[in-house]
mmCIF file of C-alpha atoms in Angstrom:
data_model
loop_
_atom_site.group_PDB
_atom_site.id
_atom_site.type_symbol
_atom_site.label_atom_id
_atom_site.label_comp_id
_atom_site.label_asym_id
_atom_site.label_seq_id
_atom_site.Cartn_x
_atom_site.Cartn_y
_atom_site.Cartn_z
ATOM 1 C CA GLU A 1 2.693 17.853 2.810
ATOM 2 C CA PRO A 2 3.177 16.999 -0.867
ATOM 3 C CA GLU A 3 0.514 14.789 -1.920
ATOM 4 C CA VAL A 4 0.258 12.166 -4.663
ATOM 5 C CA THR A 5 -3.142 12.656 -6.634
ATOM 6 C CA GLN A 6 -4.588 10.243 -8.937
ATOM 7 C CA THR A 7 -7.199 10.984 -11.194
ATOM 8 C CA PRO A 8 -10.436 9.998 -11.736
ATOM 9 C CA SER A 9 -11.029 9.157 -8.500
ATOM 10 C CA HIS A 10 -13.764 6.576 -9.992
ATOM 11 C CA GLN A 11 -14.366 5.320 -13.377
ATOM 12 C CA VAL A 12 -16.602 3.269 -14.765
ATOM 13 C CA THR A 13 -16.000 1.127 -18.121
ATOM 14 C CA GLN A 14 -17.644 -1.047 -19.769
ATOM 15 C CA MET A 15 -15.932 -4.740 -20.619
ATOM 16 C CA GLY A 16 -13.297 -4.599 -23.213
ATOM 17 C CA GLN A 17 -12.679 -1.358 -23.357
ATOM 18 C CA GLU A 18 -9.157 0.469 -22.600
ATOM 19 C CA VAL A 19 -9.114 3.100 -19.528
ATOM 20 C CA ILE A 20 -6.022 5.159 -18.604
ATOM 21 C CA LEU A 21 -5.539 5.798 -14.850
ATOM 22 C CA ARG A 22 -3.993 9.175 -14.178
ATOM 23 C CA CYS A 23 -1.255 10.064 -11.578
ATOM 24 C CA VAL A 24 1.397 12.901 -10.648
ATOM 25 C CA PRO A 25 3.685 11.676 -8.006
ATOM 26 C CA ILE A 26 5.487 13.939 -5.902
ATOM 27 C CA SER A 27 7.961 16.177 -7.827
ATOM 28 C CA ASN A 28 11.036 15.022 -6.595
ATOM 29 C CA HIS A 29 10.449 11.040 -6.104
ATOM 30 C CA LEU A 30 11.955 8.911 -8.849
ATOM 31 C CA TYR A 31 10.431 5.680 -7.951
ATOM 32 C CA PHE A 32 6.882 4.983 -9.055
ATOM 33 C CA TYR A 33 4.438 2.138 -8.179
ATOM 34 C CA TRP A 34 0.865 1.153 -8.946
ATOM 35 C CA TYR A 35 -0.681 -1.204 -6.380
ATOM 36 C CA ARG A 36 -4.164 -2.884 -6.645
ATOM 37 C CA GLN A 37 -7.375 -3.688 -4.102
ATOM 38 C CA ILE A 38 -9.997 -5.737 -4.928
ATOM 39 C CA LEU A 39 -12.985 -4.671 -2.606
ATOM 40 C CA GLY A 40 -12.783 -7.048 0.363
ATOM 41 C CA GLN A 41 -8.946 -8.301 -0.320
ATOM 42 C CA LYS A 42 -5.497 -6.927 0.789
ATOM 43 C CA VAL A 43 -3.394 -4.614 -1.030
ATOM 44 C CA GLU A 44 -1.271 -6.120 -4.393
ATOM 45 C CA PHE A 45 1.445 -5.127 -5.814
ATOM 46 C CA LEU A 46 1.187 -4.639 -9.961
ATOM 47 C CA VAL A 47 4.499 -2.590 -10.794
ATOM 48 C CA SER A 48 7.623 -0.616 -9.958
ATOM 49 C CA PHE A 49 8.763 2.211 -12.630
ATOM 50 C CA TYR A 50 12.295 3.835 -11.998
ATOM 51 C CA ASN A 51 14.194 5.912 -14.661
ATOM 52 C CA ASN A 52 11.761 5.544 -17.446
ATOM 53 C CA GLU A 53 11.522 1.767 -17.419
ATOM 54 C CA ILE A 54 9.556 -1.093 -15.531
ATOM 55 C CA SER A 55 11.711 -1.778 -12.351
ATOM 56 C CA GLU A 56 9.523 -5.286 -11.317
ATOM 57 C CA LYS A 57 6.345 -6.414 -12.262
ATOM 58 C CA SER A 58 3.929 -9.122 -10.487
ATOM 59 C CA GLU A 59 2.144 -11.807 -12.152
ATOM 60 C CA ILE A 60 -0.679 -9.639 -11.896
ATOM 61 C CA PHE A 61 1.187 -7.187 -14.651
ATOM 62 C CA ASP A 62 0.252 -8.613 -17.935
ATOM 63 C CA ASP A 63 0.234 -7.930 -21.523
ATOM 64 C CA GLN A 64 -3.194 -6.187 -20.893
ATOM 65 C CA PHE A 65 -1.324 -3.763 -18.689
ATOM 66 C CA SER A 66 1.203 -0.926 -19.286
ATOM 67 C CA VAL A 67 2.898 2.019 -17.851
ATOM 68 C CA GLU A 68 4.335 5.061 -18.774
ATOM 69 C CA ARG A 69 5.502 8.720 -17.714
ATOM 70 C CA PRO A 70 4.425 10.212 -20.785
ATOM 71 C CA ASP A 71 5.646 14.181 -20.244
ATOM 72 C CA GLY A 72 7.797 13.911 -17.278
ATOM 73 C CA SER A 73 5.305 15.205 -14.647
ATOM 74 C CA ASN A 74 2.072 12.510 -15.255
ATOM 75 C CA PHE A 75 2.578 8.599 -14.238
ATOM 76 C CA THR A 76 -0.818 6.650 -16.055
ATOM 77 C CA LEU A 77 -1.358 3.059 -16.158
ATOM 78 C CA LYS A 78 -3.606 1.672 -18.928
ATOM 79 C CA ILE A 79 -5.576 -1.900 -19.227
ATOM 80 C CA ARG A 80 -6.235 -2.424 -22.663
ATOM 81 C CA SER A 81 -9.166 -4.150 -22.855
ATOM 82 C CA THR A 82 -11.026 -4.424 -19.615
ATOM 83 C CA LYS A 83 -12.421 -7.657 -17.756
ATOM 84 C CA LEU A 84 -15.164 -7.624 -14.938
ATOM 85 C CA GLU A 85 -12.018 -9.236 -12.556
ATOM 86 C CA ASP A 86 -10.112 -6.141 -13.428
ATOM 87 C CA SER A 87 -12.817 -3.819 -11.007
ATOM 88 C CA ALA A 88 -10.544 -2.584 -7.962
ATOM 89 C CA MET A 89 -9.222 0.446 -6.438
ATOM 90 C CA TYR A 90 -5.852 0.876 -8.106
ATOM 91 C CA PHE A 91 -3.307 3.085 -6.158
ATOM 92 C CA CYS A 92 -0.248 4.939 -7.275
ATOM 93 C CA ALA A 93 2.552 5.417 -4.704
ATOM 94 C CA SER A 94 5.865 7.467 -5.423
ATOM 95 C CA ARG A 95 9.299 7.454 -3.397
ATOM 96 C CA ARG A 96 11.937 9.466 -3.553
ATOM 97 C CA ILE A 97 14.864 6.876 -3.660
ATOM 98 C CA GLU A 98 17.360 9.212 -0.718
ATOM 99 C CA GLN A 99 14.845 8.512 1.851
ATOM 100 C CA GLY A 100 13.916 4.872 2.060
ATOM 101 C CA VAL A 101 10.543 4.086 2.912
ATOM 102 C CA GLU A 102 9.740 7.281 4.576
ATOM 103 C CA GLY A 103 8.938 9.299 1.905
ATOM 104 C CA TYR A 104 6.727 5.894 0.538
ATOM 105 C CA THR A 105 3.325 8.003 -0.275
ATOM 106 C CA PHE A 106 0.337 7.020 -1.765
ATOM 107 C CA GLY A 107 -2.578 8.565 -3.737
ATOM 108 C CA SER A 108 -6.574 8.215 -2.695
ATOM 109 C CA GLY A 109 -7.030 5.953 -5.475
ATOM 110 C CA THR A 110 -9.089 5.348 -8.501
ATOM 111 C CA ARG A 111 -12.109 2.940 -8.168
ATOM 112 C CA LEU A 112 -12.492 1.118 -11.489
ATOM 113 C CA THR A 113 -15.614 -0.341 -12.189
ATOM 114 C CA VAL A 114 -15.816 -2.631 -15.134
ATOM 115 C CA VAL A 115 -19.667 -3.322 -15.838
ATOM 116 C CA GLN B 1 1.746 -20.265 3.618
ATOM 117 C CA LYS B 2 1.163 -16.595 3.123
ATOM 118 C CA GLU B 3 4.284 -14.435 2.826
ATOM 119 C CA VAL B 4 2.047 -12.053 5.342
ATOM 120 C CA GLU B 5 -0.828 -12.729 7.428
ATOM 121 C CA GLN B 6 -3.362 -10.756 9.863
ATOM 122 C CA ASP B 7 -6.029 -11.102 11.285
ATOM 123 C CA PRO B 8 -8.952 -9.118 9.742
ATOM 124 C CA GLY B 9 -10.840 -8.298 12.575
ATOM 125 C CA PRO B 10 -12.954 -6.891 13.134
ATOM 126 C CA LEU B 11 -11.444 -5.405 16.257
ATOM 127 C CA SER B 12 -14.062 -3.363 18.700
ATOM 128 C CA VAL B 13 -13.057 -1.346 21.955
ATOM 129 C CA PRO B 14 -13.727 1.043 24.321
ATOM 130 C CA GLU B 15 -12.180 4.482 24.384
ATOM 131 C CA GLY B 16 -9.128 4.569 26.029
ATOM 132 C CA ALA B 17 -8.253 1.114 25.598
ATOM 133 C CA ILE B 18 -4.841 -0.360 24.829
ATOM 134 C CA VAL B 19 -5.100 -1.616 20.737
ATOM 135 C CA SER B 20 -2.765 -4.516 20.231
ATOM 136 C CA LEU B 21 -2.766 -5.152 16.339
ATOM 137 C CA ASN B 22 -0.270 -8.274 14.770
ATOM 138 C CA CYS B 23 1.239 -10.089 11.968
ATOM 139 C CA THR B 24 3.161 -12.987 10.958
ATOM 140 C CA TYR B 25 5.548 -13.489 8.074
ATOM 141 C CA SER B 26 7.354 -16.502 6.225
ATOM 142 C CA ASN B 27 9.999 -14.661 4.172
ATOM 143 C CA SER B 28 13.358 -14.051 6.433
ATOM 144 C CA ALA B 29 14.484 -11.692 3.905
ATOM 145 C CA PHE B 30 11.945 -8.991 4.781
ATOM 146 C CA GLN B 31 14.140 -5.819 6.359
ATOM 147 C CA TYR B 32 11.499 -3.276 6.746
ATOM 148 C CA PHE B 33 8.392 -3.228 8.697
ATOM 149 C CA MET B 34 5.322 -0.807 8.190
ATOM 150 C CA TRP B 35 2.310 -0.015 9.511
ATOM 151 C CA TYR B 36 -0.553 1.791 7.154
ATOM 152 C CA ARG B 37 -3.846 3.130 7.973
ATOM 153 C CA GLN B 38 -6.358 3.273 5.621
ATOM 154 C CA TYR B 39 -10.154 4.602 6.000
ATOM 155 C CA SER B 40 -12.361 3.452 3.860
ATOM 156 C CA ARG B 41 -12.578 4.239 -0.046
ATOM 157 C CA LYS B 42 -8.464 6.320 0.662
ATOM 158 C CA GLY B 43 -5.086 5.205 -0.112
ATOM 159 C CA PRO B 44 -2.809 3.821 2.508
ATOM 160 C CA GLU B 45 -1.578 6.293 5.115
ATOM 161 C CA LEU B 46 2.178 5.401 6.446
ATOM 162 C CA LEU B 47 2.003 5.426 10.237
ATOM 163 C CA MET B 48 5.386 3.652 11.315
ATOM 164 C CA TYR B 49 8.160 1.832 9.822
ATOM 165 C CA THR B 50 10.883 -0.214 11.616
ATOM 166 C CA TYR B 51 14.165 -1.453 10.065
ATOM 167 C CA SER B 52 15.011 -4.881 11.269
ATOM 168 C CA SER B 53 14.396 -5.808 14.668
ATOM 169 C CA GLY B 54 13.431 -3.845 17.397
ATOM 170 C CA ASN B 55 11.157 -1.656 19.039
ATOM 171 C CA LYS B 56 10.089 1.795 17.813
ATOM 172 C CA GLU B 57 7.431 4.453 19.399
ATOM 173 C CA ASP B 58 5.603 8.021 18.301
ATOM 174 C CA GLY B 59 3.022 9.396 20.334
ATOM 175 C CA ARG B 60 0.724 6.730 20.777
ATOM 176 C CA PHE B 61 2.022 4.267 18.693
ATOM 177 C CA THR B 62 4.281 1.424 19.156
ATOM 178 C CA ALA B 63 5.982 -0.553 16.944
ATOM 179 C CA GLN B 64 7.617 -3.735 17.206
ATOM 180 C CA VAL B 65 9.590 -6.528 15.396
ATOM 181 C CA ASP B 66 10.616 -9.900 16.526
ATOM 182 C CA LYS B 67 12.552 -11.048 13.677
ATOM 183 C CA SER B 68 13.323 -14.683 15.847
ATOM 184 C CA SER B 69 9.525 -15.298 15.824
ATOM 185 C CA LYS B 70 8.596 -13.350 12.608
ATOM 186 C CA TYR B 71 6.109 -11.307 14.591
ATOM 187 C CA ILE B 72 4.992 -7.590 14.441
ATOM 188 C CA SER B 73 2.943 -5.424 16.392
ATOM 189 C CA LEU B 74 1.454 -2.147 16.593
ATOM 190 C CA PHE B 75 -0.249 -1.030 19.952
ATOM 191 C CA ILE B 76 -1.784 2.146 20.347
ATOM 192 C CA ARG B 77 -2.122 3.533 23.523
ATOM 193 C CA ASP B 78 -5.475 5.194 24.760
ATOM 194 C CA SER B 79 -7.532 4.605 22.020
ATOM 195 C CA GLN B 80 -9.983 7.372 20.164
ATOM 196 C CA PRO B 81 -12.887 6.913 18.009
ATOM 197 C CA SER B 82 -10.490 9.043 15.270
ATOM 198 C CA ASP B 83 -8.736 5.796 15.323
ATOM 199 C CA SER B 84 -11.219 3.710 13.852
ATOM 200 C CA ALA B 85 -9.853 2.175 10.296
ATOM 201 C CA THR B 86 -8.519 -0.405 8.962
ATOM 202 C CA TYR B 87 -4.869 -1.197 9.618
ATOM 203 C CA LEU B 88 -2.375 -3.050 7.449
ATOM 204 C CA CYS B 89 1.196 -4.410 7.870
ATOM 205 C CA ALA B 90 3.648 -4.064 5.527
ATOM 206 C CA MET B 91 6.831 -5.740 4.619
ATOM 207 C CA ILE B 92 9.773 -5.273 2.436
ATOM 208 C CA ARG B 93 12.797 -7.565 0.875
ATOM 209 C CA GLY B 94 15.287 -4.232 0.786
ATOM 210 C CA ASP B 95 15.835 -4.799 -2.730
ATOM 211 C CA SER B 96 15.872 -2.347 -5.593
ATOM 212 C CA SER B 97 12.426 -1.891 -6.045
ATOM 213 C CA TYR B 98 11.363 -1.372 -2.687
ATOM 214 C CA LYS B 99 7.815 -3.242 -3.575
ATOM 215 C CA LEU B 100 5.301 -3.347 -0.309
ATOM 216 C CA ILE B 101 4.091 -6.893 0.354
ATOM 217 C CA PHE B 102 0.696 -6.067 2.669
ATOM 218 C CA GLY B 103 -1.443 -8.046 5.005
ATOM 219 C CA SER B 104 -4.726 -8.057 4.863
ATOM 220 C CA GLY B 105 -5.517 -5.303 7.048
ATOM 221 C CA THR B 106 -6.970 -5.589 10.783
ATOM 222 C CA ARG B 107 -10.588 -3.354 11.209
ATOM 223 C CA LEU B 108 -10.203 -1.512 14.554
ATOM 224 C CA LEU B 109 -13.279 -0.004 15.651
ATOM 225 C CA VAL B 110 -12.888 2.005 18.735
ATOM 226 C CA ARG B 111 -16.427 3.024 20.392
ATOM 227 C CA PRO B 112 -16.970 6.158 22.294
#
C-alpha cells in the first residue's frame, strides 16, 4: 500500500537553529499538508499546499515557517529559528484530489525536540 | 466553545466489549466526519469516514453522524487488545483545502 514517508523520524536541534523536515507524499497525490501535535495535545493543522502554492495556513504558521516542493517529489517544512515551543510531532499528509477524503494519508511523523 | 470536543478518557474495557466513542462539534458547516486511530508516536490512520448524516459500517466498526445534534459516534464490536490505541475524531468543512479539525482523542485500553 502506498505510504507517505517522513524523514528524519527524530530530530534534536538547539533553540534558534533552522530545521527542515522532509516528506515524500504518495506519488499521484496533489494536495499536501503539514500538521503538528504537541505532546499530550490535539493534532493541529498548519498548512495546505496545492499547485505549488499555499492554499490555506493556520495562525500557527507564522513567518518562521515555510513550505516548499523543491523537486516534484519532496515536500518540506522549514522552521527558520526554532523555539522551545516548536517541540512536537510534525505530520505530513497527502491527498489525491479526486478521491476526496479516502486518499487522505498521514506519514509516521518527525519528532522535533528543541533544546 | 471548542470546534470539536472529545472525552480524552482513558477508557478501559474487557476484551469482547462493545466500545462507544463520541465527539460533539459546534460548526454546522462540517460535511465530512472521520475517525482515525493513532498508536503511540505514529501518524493517524484513517478508519472510517462519513459524508453528512447517517451510519456506515465496516466490519466491527460502525460510524454514526447526527447533524441535528452535532454528535458523532464510533462503535467497536467484539473489541480486541489490538484495538488499544488513541481514537481521534476529525472533521472537514468541505472547502477547497480539506483541512482536518481534530478532537483531542480518546485513549482506549482493551484488557485481555
